[in-house]
Coordinates of C-alpha atoms and ligand atoms in Angstrom, one line a residue:
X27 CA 0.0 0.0 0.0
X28 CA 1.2 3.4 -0.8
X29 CA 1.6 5.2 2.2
X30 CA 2.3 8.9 3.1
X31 CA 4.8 8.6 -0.2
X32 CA 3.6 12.0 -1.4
X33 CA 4.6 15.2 -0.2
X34 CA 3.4 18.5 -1.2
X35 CA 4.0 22.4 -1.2
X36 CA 1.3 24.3 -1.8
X37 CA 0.7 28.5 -1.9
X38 CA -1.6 29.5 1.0
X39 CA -2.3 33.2 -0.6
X40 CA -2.8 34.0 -3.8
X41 CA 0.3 33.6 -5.7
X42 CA 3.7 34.9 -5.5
X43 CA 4.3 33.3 -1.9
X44 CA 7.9 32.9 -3.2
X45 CA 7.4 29.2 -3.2
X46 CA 9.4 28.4 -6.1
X47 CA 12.7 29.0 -3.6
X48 CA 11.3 26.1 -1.3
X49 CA 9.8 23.7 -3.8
X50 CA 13.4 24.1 -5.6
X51 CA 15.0 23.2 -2.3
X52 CA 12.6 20.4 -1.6
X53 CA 12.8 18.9 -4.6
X54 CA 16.2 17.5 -4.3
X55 CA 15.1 15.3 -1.4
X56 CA 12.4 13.5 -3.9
X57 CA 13.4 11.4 -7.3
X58 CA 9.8 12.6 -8.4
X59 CA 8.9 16.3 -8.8
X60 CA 5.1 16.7 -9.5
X61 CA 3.3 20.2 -11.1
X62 CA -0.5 19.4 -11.0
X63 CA -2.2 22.3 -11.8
X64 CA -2.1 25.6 -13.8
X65 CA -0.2 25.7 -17.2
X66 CA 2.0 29.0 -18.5
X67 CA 0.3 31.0 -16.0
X68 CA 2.4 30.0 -13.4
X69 CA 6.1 31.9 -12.6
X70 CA 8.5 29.9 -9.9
X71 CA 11.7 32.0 -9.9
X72 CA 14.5 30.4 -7.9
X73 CA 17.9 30.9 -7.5
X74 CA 20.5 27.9 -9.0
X75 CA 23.8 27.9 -8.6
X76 CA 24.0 31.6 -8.1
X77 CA 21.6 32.4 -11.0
X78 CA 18.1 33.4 -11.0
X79 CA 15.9 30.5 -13.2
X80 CA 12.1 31.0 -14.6
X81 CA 10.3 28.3 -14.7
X82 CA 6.6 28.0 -15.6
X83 CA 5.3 25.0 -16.3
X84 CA 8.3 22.8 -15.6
X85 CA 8.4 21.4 -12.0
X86 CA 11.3 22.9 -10.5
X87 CA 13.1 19.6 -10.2
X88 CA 14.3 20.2 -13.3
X89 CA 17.5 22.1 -12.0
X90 CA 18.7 18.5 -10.0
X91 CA 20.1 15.6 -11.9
X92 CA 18.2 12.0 -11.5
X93 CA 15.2 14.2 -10.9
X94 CA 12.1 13.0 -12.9
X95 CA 9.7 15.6 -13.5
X96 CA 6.2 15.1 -14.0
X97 CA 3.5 17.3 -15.2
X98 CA 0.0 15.6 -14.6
X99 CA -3.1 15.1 -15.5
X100 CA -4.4 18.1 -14.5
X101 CA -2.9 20.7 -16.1
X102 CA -2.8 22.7 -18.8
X103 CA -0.3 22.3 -21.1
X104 CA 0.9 24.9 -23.6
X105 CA 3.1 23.3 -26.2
X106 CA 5.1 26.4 -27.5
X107 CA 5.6 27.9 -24.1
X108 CA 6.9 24.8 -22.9
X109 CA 9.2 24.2 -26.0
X110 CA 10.6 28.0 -25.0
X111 CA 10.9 27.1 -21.3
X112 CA 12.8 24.0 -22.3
X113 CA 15.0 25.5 -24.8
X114 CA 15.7 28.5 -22.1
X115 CA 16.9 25.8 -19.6
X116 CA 19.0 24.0 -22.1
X117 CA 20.9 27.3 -22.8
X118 CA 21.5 27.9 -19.0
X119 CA 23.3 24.7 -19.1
X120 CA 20.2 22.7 -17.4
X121 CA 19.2 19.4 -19.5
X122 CA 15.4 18.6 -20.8
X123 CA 14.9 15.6 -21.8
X124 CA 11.9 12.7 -22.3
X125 CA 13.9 11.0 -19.4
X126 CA 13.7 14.1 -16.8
X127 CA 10.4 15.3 -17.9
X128 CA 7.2 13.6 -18.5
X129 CA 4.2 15.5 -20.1
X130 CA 0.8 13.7 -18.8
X131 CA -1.1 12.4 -22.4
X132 CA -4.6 12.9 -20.8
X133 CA -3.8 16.6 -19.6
X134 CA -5.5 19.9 -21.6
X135 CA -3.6 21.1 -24.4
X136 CA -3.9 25.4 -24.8
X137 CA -4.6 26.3 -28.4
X138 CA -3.9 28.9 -29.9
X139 CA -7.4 30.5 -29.9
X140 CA -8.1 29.8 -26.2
X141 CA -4.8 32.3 -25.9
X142 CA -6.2 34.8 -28.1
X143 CA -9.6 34.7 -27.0
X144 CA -8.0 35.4 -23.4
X145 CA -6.4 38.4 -25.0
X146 CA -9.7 39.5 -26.3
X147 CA -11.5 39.1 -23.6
X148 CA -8.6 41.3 -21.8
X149 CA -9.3 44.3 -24.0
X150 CA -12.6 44.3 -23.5
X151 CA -15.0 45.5 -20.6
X152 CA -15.0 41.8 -19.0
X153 CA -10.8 41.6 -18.5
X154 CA -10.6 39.4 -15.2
X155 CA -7.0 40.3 -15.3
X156 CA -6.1 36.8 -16.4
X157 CA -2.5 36.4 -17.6
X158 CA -2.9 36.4 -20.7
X159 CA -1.9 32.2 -21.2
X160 CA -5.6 30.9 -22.1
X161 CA -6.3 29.5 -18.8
X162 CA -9.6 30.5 -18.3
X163 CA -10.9 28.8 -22.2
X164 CA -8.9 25.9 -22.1
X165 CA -10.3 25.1 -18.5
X166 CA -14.3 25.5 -20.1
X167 CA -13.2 23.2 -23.3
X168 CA -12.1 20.7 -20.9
X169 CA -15.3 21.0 -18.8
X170 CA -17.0 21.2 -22.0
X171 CA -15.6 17.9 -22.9
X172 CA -14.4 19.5 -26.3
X173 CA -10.8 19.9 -25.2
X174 CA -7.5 18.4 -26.9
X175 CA -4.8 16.3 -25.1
X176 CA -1.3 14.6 -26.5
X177 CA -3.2 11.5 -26.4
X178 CA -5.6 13.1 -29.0
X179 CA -3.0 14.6 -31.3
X180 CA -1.0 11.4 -31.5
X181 CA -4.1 9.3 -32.4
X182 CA -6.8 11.3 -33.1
X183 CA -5.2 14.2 -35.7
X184 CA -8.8 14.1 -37.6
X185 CA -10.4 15.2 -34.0
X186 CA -7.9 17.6 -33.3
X187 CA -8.2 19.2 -36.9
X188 CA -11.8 19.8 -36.2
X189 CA -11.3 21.5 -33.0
X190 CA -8.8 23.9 -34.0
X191 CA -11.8 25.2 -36.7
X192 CA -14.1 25.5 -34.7
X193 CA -12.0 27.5 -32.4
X194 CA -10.7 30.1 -34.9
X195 CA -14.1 30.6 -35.4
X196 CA -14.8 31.3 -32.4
X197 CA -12.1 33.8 -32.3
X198 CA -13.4 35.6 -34.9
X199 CA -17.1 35.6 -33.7
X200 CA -15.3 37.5 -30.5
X201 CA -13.3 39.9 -32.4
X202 CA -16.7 40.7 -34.6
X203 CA -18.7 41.7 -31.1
X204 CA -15.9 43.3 -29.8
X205 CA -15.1 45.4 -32.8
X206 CA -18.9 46.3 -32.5
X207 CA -18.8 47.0 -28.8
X208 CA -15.6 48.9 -29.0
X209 CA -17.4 51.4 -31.9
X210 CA -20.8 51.6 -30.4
X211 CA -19.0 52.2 -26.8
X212 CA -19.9 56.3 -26.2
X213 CA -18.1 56.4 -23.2
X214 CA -14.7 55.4 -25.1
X215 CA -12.6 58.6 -25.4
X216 CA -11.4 58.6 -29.1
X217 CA -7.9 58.0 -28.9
X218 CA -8.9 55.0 -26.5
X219 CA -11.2 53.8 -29.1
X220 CA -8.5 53.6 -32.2
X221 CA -6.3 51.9 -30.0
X222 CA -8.5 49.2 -29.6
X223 CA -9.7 48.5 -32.7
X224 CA -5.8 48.7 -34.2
X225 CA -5.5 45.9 -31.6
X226 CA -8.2 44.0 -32.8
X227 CA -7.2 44.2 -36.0
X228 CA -3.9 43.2 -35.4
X229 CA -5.4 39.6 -34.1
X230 CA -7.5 39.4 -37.3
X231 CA -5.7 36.3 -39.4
X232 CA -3.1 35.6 -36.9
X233 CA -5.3 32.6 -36.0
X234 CA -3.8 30.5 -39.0
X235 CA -0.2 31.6 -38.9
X236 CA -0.7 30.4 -34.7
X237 CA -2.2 26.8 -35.7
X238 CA 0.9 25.7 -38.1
X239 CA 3.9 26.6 -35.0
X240 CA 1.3 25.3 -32.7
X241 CA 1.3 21.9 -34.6
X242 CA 4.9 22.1 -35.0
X243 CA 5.6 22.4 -31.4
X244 CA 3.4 19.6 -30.3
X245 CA 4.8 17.3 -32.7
X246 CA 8.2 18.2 -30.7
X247 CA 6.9 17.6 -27.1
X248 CA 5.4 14.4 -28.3
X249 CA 9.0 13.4 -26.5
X250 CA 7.9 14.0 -23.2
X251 CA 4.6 11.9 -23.7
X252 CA 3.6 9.8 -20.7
X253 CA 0.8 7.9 -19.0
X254 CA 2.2 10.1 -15.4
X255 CA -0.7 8.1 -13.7
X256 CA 0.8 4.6 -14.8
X257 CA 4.7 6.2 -14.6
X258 CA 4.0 7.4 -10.8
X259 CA 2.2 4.4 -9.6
X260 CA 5.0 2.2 -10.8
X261 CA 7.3 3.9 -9.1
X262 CA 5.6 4.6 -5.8
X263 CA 5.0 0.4 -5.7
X264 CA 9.0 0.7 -5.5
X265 CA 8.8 2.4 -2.7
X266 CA 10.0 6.1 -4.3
X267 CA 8.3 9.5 -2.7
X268 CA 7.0 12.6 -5.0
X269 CA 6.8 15.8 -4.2
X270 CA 3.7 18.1 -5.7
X271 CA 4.3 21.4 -6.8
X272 CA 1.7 23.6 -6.4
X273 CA 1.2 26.8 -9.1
X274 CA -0.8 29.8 -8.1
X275 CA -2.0 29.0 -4.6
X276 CA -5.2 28.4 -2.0
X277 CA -6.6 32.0 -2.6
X278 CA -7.3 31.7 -6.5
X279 CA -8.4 27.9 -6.2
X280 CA -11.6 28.1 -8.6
X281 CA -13.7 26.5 -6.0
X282 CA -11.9 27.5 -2.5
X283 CA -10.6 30.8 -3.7
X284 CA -11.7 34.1 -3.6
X285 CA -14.1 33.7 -6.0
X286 CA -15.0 34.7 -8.6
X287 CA -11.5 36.3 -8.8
X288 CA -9.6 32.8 -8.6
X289 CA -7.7 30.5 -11.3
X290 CA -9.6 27.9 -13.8
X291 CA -7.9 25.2 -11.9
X292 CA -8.1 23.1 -8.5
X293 CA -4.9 24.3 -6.4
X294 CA -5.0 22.8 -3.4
X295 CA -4.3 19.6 -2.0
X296 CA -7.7 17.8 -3.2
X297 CA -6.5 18.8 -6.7
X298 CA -2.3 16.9 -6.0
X299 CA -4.8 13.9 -5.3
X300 CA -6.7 14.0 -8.1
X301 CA -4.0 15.4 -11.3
X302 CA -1.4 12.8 -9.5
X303 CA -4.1 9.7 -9.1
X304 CA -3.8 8.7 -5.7
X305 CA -5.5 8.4 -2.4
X306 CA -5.6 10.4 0.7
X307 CA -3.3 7.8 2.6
X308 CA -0.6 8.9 -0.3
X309 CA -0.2 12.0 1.6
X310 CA 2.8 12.7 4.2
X311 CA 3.9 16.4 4.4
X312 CA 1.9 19.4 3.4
X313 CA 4.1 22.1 3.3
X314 CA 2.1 25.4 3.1
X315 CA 3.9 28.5 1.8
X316 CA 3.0 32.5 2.4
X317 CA 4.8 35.4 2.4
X318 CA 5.4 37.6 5.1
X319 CA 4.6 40.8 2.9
X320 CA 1.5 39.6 1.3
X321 CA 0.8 40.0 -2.2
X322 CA -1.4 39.6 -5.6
X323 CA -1.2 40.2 -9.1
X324 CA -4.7 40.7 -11.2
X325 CA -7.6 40.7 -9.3
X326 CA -9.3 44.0 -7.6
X327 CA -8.2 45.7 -4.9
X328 CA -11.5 44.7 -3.0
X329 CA -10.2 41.1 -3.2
X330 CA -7.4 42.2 -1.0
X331 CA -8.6 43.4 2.5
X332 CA -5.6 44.4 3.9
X333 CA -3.7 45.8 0.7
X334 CA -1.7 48.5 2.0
X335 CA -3.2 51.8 0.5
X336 CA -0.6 54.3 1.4
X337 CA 1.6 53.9 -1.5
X338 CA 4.8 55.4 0.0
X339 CA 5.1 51.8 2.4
X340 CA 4.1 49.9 -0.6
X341 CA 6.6 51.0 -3.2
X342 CA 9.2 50.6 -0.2
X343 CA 7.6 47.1 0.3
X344 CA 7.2 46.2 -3.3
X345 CA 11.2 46.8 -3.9
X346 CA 12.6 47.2 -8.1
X347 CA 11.5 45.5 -10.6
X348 CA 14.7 44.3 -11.8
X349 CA 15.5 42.5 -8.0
X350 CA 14.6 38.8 -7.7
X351 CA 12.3 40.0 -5.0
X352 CA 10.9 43.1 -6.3
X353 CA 7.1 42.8 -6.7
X354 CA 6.7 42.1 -9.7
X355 CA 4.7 39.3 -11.7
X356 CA 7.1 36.9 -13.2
X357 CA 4.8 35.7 -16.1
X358 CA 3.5 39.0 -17.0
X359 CA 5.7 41.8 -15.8
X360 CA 3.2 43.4 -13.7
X361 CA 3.5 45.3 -10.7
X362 CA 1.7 43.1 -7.6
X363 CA -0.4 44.8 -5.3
X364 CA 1.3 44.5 -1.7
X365 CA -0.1 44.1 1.9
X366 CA -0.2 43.3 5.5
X367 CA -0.4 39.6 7.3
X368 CA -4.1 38.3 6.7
X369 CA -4.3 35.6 9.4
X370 CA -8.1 34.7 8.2
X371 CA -7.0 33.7 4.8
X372 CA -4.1 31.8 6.4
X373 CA -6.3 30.1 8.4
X374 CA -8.6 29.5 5.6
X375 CA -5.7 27.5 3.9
X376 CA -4.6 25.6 6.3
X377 CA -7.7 23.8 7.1
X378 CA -8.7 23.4 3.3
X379 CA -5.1 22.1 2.7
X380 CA -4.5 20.2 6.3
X381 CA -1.0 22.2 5.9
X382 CA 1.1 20.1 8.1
X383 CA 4.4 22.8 8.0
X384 CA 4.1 26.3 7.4
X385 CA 6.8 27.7 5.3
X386 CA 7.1 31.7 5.4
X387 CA 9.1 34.1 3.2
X388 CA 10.3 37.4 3.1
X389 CA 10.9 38.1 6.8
X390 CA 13.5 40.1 5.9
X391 CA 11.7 42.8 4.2
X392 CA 9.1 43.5 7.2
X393 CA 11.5 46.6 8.4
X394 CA 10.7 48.0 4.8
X395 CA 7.1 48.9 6.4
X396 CA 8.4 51.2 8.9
X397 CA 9.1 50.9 13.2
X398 CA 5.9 48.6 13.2
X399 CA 3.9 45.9 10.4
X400 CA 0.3 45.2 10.6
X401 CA -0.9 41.4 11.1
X402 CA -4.5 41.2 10.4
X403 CA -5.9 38.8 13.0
X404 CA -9.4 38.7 12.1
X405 CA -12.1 40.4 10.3
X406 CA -15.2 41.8 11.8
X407 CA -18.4 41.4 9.7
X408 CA -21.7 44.0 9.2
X409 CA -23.1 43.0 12.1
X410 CA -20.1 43.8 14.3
X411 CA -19.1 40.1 15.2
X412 CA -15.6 38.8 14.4
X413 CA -14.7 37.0 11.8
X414 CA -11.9 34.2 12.1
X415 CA -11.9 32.3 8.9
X416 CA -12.1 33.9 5.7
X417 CA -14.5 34.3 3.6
X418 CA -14.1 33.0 -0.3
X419 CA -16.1 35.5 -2.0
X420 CA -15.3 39.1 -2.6
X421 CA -19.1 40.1 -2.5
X422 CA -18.9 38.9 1.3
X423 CA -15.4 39.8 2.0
X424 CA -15.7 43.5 1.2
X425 CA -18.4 44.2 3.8
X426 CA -15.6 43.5 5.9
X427 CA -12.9 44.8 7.8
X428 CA -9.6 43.6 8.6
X429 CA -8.6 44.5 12.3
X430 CA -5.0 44.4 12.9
X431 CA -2.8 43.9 16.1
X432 CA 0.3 46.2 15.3
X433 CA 4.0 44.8 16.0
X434 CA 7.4 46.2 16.5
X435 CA 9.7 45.1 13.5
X436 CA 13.5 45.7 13.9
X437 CA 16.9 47.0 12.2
X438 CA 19.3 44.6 12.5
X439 CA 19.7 42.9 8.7
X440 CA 18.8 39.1 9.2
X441 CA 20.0 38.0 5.8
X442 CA 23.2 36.4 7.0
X443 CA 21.0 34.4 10.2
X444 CA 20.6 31.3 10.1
X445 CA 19.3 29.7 13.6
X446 CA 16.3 31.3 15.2
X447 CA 17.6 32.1 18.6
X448 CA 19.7 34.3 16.2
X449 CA 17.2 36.5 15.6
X450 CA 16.6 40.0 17.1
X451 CA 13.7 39.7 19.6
X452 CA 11.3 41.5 17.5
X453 CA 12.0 39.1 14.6
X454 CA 11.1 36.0 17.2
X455 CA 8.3 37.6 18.7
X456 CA 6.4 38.2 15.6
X457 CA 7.0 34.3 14.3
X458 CA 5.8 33.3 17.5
X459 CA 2.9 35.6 17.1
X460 CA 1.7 33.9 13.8
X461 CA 2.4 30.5 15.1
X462 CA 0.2 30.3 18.0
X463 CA -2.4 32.3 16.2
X464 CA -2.5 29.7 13.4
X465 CA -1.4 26.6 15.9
X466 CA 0.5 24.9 12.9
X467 CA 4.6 24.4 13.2
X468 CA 6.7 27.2 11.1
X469 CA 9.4 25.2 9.8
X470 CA 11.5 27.3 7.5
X471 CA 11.6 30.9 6.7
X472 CA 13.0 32.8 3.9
X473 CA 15.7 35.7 5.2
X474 CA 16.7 36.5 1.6
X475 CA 16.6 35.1 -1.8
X476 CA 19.3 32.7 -2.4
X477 CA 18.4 29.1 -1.7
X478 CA 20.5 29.1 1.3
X479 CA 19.6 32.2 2.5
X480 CA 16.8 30.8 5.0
X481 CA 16.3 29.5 8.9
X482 CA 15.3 25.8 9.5
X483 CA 13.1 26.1 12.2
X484 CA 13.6 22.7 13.2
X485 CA 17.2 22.7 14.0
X486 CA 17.8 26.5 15.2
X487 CA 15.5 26.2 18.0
Ligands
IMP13 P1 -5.5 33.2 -15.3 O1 -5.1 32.0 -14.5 O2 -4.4 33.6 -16.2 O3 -6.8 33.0 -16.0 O4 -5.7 34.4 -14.3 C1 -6.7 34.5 -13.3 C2 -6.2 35.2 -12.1 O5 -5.2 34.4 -11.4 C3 -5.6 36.5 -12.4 O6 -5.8 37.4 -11.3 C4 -4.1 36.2 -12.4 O7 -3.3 37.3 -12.1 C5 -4.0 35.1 -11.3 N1 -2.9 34.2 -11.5 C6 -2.9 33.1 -12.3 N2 -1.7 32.5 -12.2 C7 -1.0 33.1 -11.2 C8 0.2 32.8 -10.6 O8 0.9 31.9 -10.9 N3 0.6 33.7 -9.6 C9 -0.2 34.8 -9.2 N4 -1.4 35.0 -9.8 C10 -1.8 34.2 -10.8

């Protein structure tokens, strides 16, 4: 019997926990590195033998040799952005290969149109802020049960053929309304308006040109193919561990998130279950990852209680663009909104999750905020009662109001500690703080960006 074989990290916020660092790290512990959810939308940036490495859609075990990396079932697989990310890793000296990466034949191929009908949508008065990768359509084909996998292309091509049609057609149905919309829209300010429809007509046609480097490209990853369910079990039978890499995180789960601002995929750990193919009993460590510093890319500001709104702290909090931990969105380039501690949405995750070890980063940049941070400990609703757990709906969640207990933070720089009773006071109160508040073990935190740069909790105390 497989048994508590499976080990995962998972975001507890909603994105951009910095988890890629620890997954990275953790992965060299496991000959089987999992991603089971998400596609190109996803940006782990870690740091690799002293240089900073994007990955996407490739689990981060990528980086360690005799590593097999899996993506399953699951997820959504965008052929040409994984050919780039592969080619990118080759020329940074790291090897991609069919024997150190294994692409699941049942999971949902993006086509070209879902990407472009993504990018429509974006211009248009319905944007959800999506990334941009197609997410959101290639999720409804596959609910639609009109989606495309590698199993299809390899022995299906007439199915595949059929699909592709029907989905530039759909592109250009959406290009015709939005064209409309765009010149009947009075409230459009001119200049506005012929910026749009130039980027509408830019899309027009590009469909076809798409579908032929689109076919290319999954003719290449055909390499990669792999029945991950059959490849996993075989290997857990043996006695091997895997560890599952969650993308985006808890708060844009599309069922547990804050909806409906969340992902088109299932995040947390009922997802690992169900994109690796195994049971609950599989499970061993959940490793639960948020940043000290919360932030969120896309999405309203009314999905983010405690964003900070005094823009002075948050630039100072938010750091450069060009810095491996400036706030910045590493698929899309965009600037991340930036907040306190919300212990509600923590808590949230942890239960959904059953986080087992709670992984923080960023406690370095608290002193950015000033003398004193802001943990929020609990809401308190409309009718004046507190609210522990939060909520995972904006509609409910903005007719609430965060109420914070303020710390001290400190000035001493902690990026060279590495043992807790190391820390300045301030630094030890305020882990203490959020540990007994959330009553789950903290068992690393993240003093920096490099890989080493970080405190295991369960030595250094
Ligand atoms: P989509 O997944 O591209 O459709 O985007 C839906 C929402 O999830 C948007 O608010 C995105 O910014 C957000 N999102 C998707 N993937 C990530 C991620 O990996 N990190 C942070 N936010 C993400």
């Amino acid at each position: 019997m497989i048994e508590r074989q499976v080990d995962a990290i998972i975001g507890l916020q909603m994105g951009d926990e910095g988890k890629g660092r620890f997954a990275h790290q953790l992965a060299a512990n496991y000959p089987m590195v999992a991603r089971f959810n998400g596609g190109a939308n996803a940006g782990h940036t870690f740091s690799h033998n002293g240089r900073e490495v994007n990955t996407h859609q490739i689990p981060s075990g990528i980086t360690h040799e005799g590593v097999v990396n899996l993506i399953t079932i699951s997820s959504y697989v965008d052929p040409k952005a994984l050919l780039e990310e592969a080619n990118g890793l080759w020329e940074i000296g790291i090897p991609v290969s069919g024997r150190n990466l294994k692409v699941s034949d049942g999971a949902n191929l993006v086509l070209p149109h879902h990407i472009m009908r993504d990018n429509i949508r974006e211009l248009s008065k319905d944007g959800q802020g999506s990334t941009g990768r197609g997410i959101s359509f290639v999720g409804s084909d596959k609910y639609e049960r009109i989606g495309v996998t590698l199993n299809d292309f390899i022995n299906d091509p007439q199915l595949v053929k059929s699909r592709v049609i029907e989905g530039i057609d759909g592109v250009n149905r959406s290009l015709d309304e939005l064209f409309v919309s765009v010149m009947e829209d009075d409230d459009l300010e001119d200049s506005n308006r012929e910026q749009l429809l130039e980027n509408i007509c830019n899309a027009v046609g590009v469909a076809n040109l798409e579908w032929a480097s689109w076919k290319e490209a999954t003719g290449e990853i055909r390499a990669y193919e792999t029945d991950t369910f059959e490849f996993i079990h075989e290997a857990l039978g043996k006695g091997q561990t895997l560890l599952a890499e969650g993308a985006q995180s808890s708060g844009l789960d599309i069922e547990h998130g804050m909806r409906p601002e969340t992902t088109s995929s299932h995040v947390t750990i009922g997802g690992a279950l169900s994109s690796i193919g195994v049971g609950p009993r599989a499970i061993g460590e959940v490793y639960g990852v948020a940043k000290l510093p919360k932030s969120r890319v896309g999405g309203t500001p009314e999905s983010f209680p405690t964003r900070i709104t005094d823009e002075e702290i948050a630039a100072r909090i938010r750091g450069n663009a060009g810095d491996i931990d400036g706030e910045y969105g590493k698929s899309t380039g965009r600037e991340r909104m930036v907040g306190w501690l919300d212990l509600p949405e923590l808590r949230r995750s942890v239960l959904v999750n059953e986080v087992t070890q709670l992984v923080f980063t960023k406690l370095d940049c608290i002193p950015r905020a000033g003398d004193y941070t802001q943990v929020a400990t609990h809401f308190v609703g409309e009718d004046g009662q507190p609210v522990e757990i939060a909520p995972n709906f904006v509609s409910k969640v903005r007719k609430m109001k965060p109420e914070y207990e303020q710390l001290p933070t400190w000035e001493e720089d902690i990026s060279g500690v590495r043992r807790f009773d190391e820390l300045p006071e301030n630094a030890k109160a305020y882990l203490e703080f959020i540990k007994s508040q959330l009553g789950v073990e903290i068992t690393m935190v993240g003093v920096g960006p490099e890989s080493e740069q970080f405190i295991d909790m369960r030595v250094a105390t």
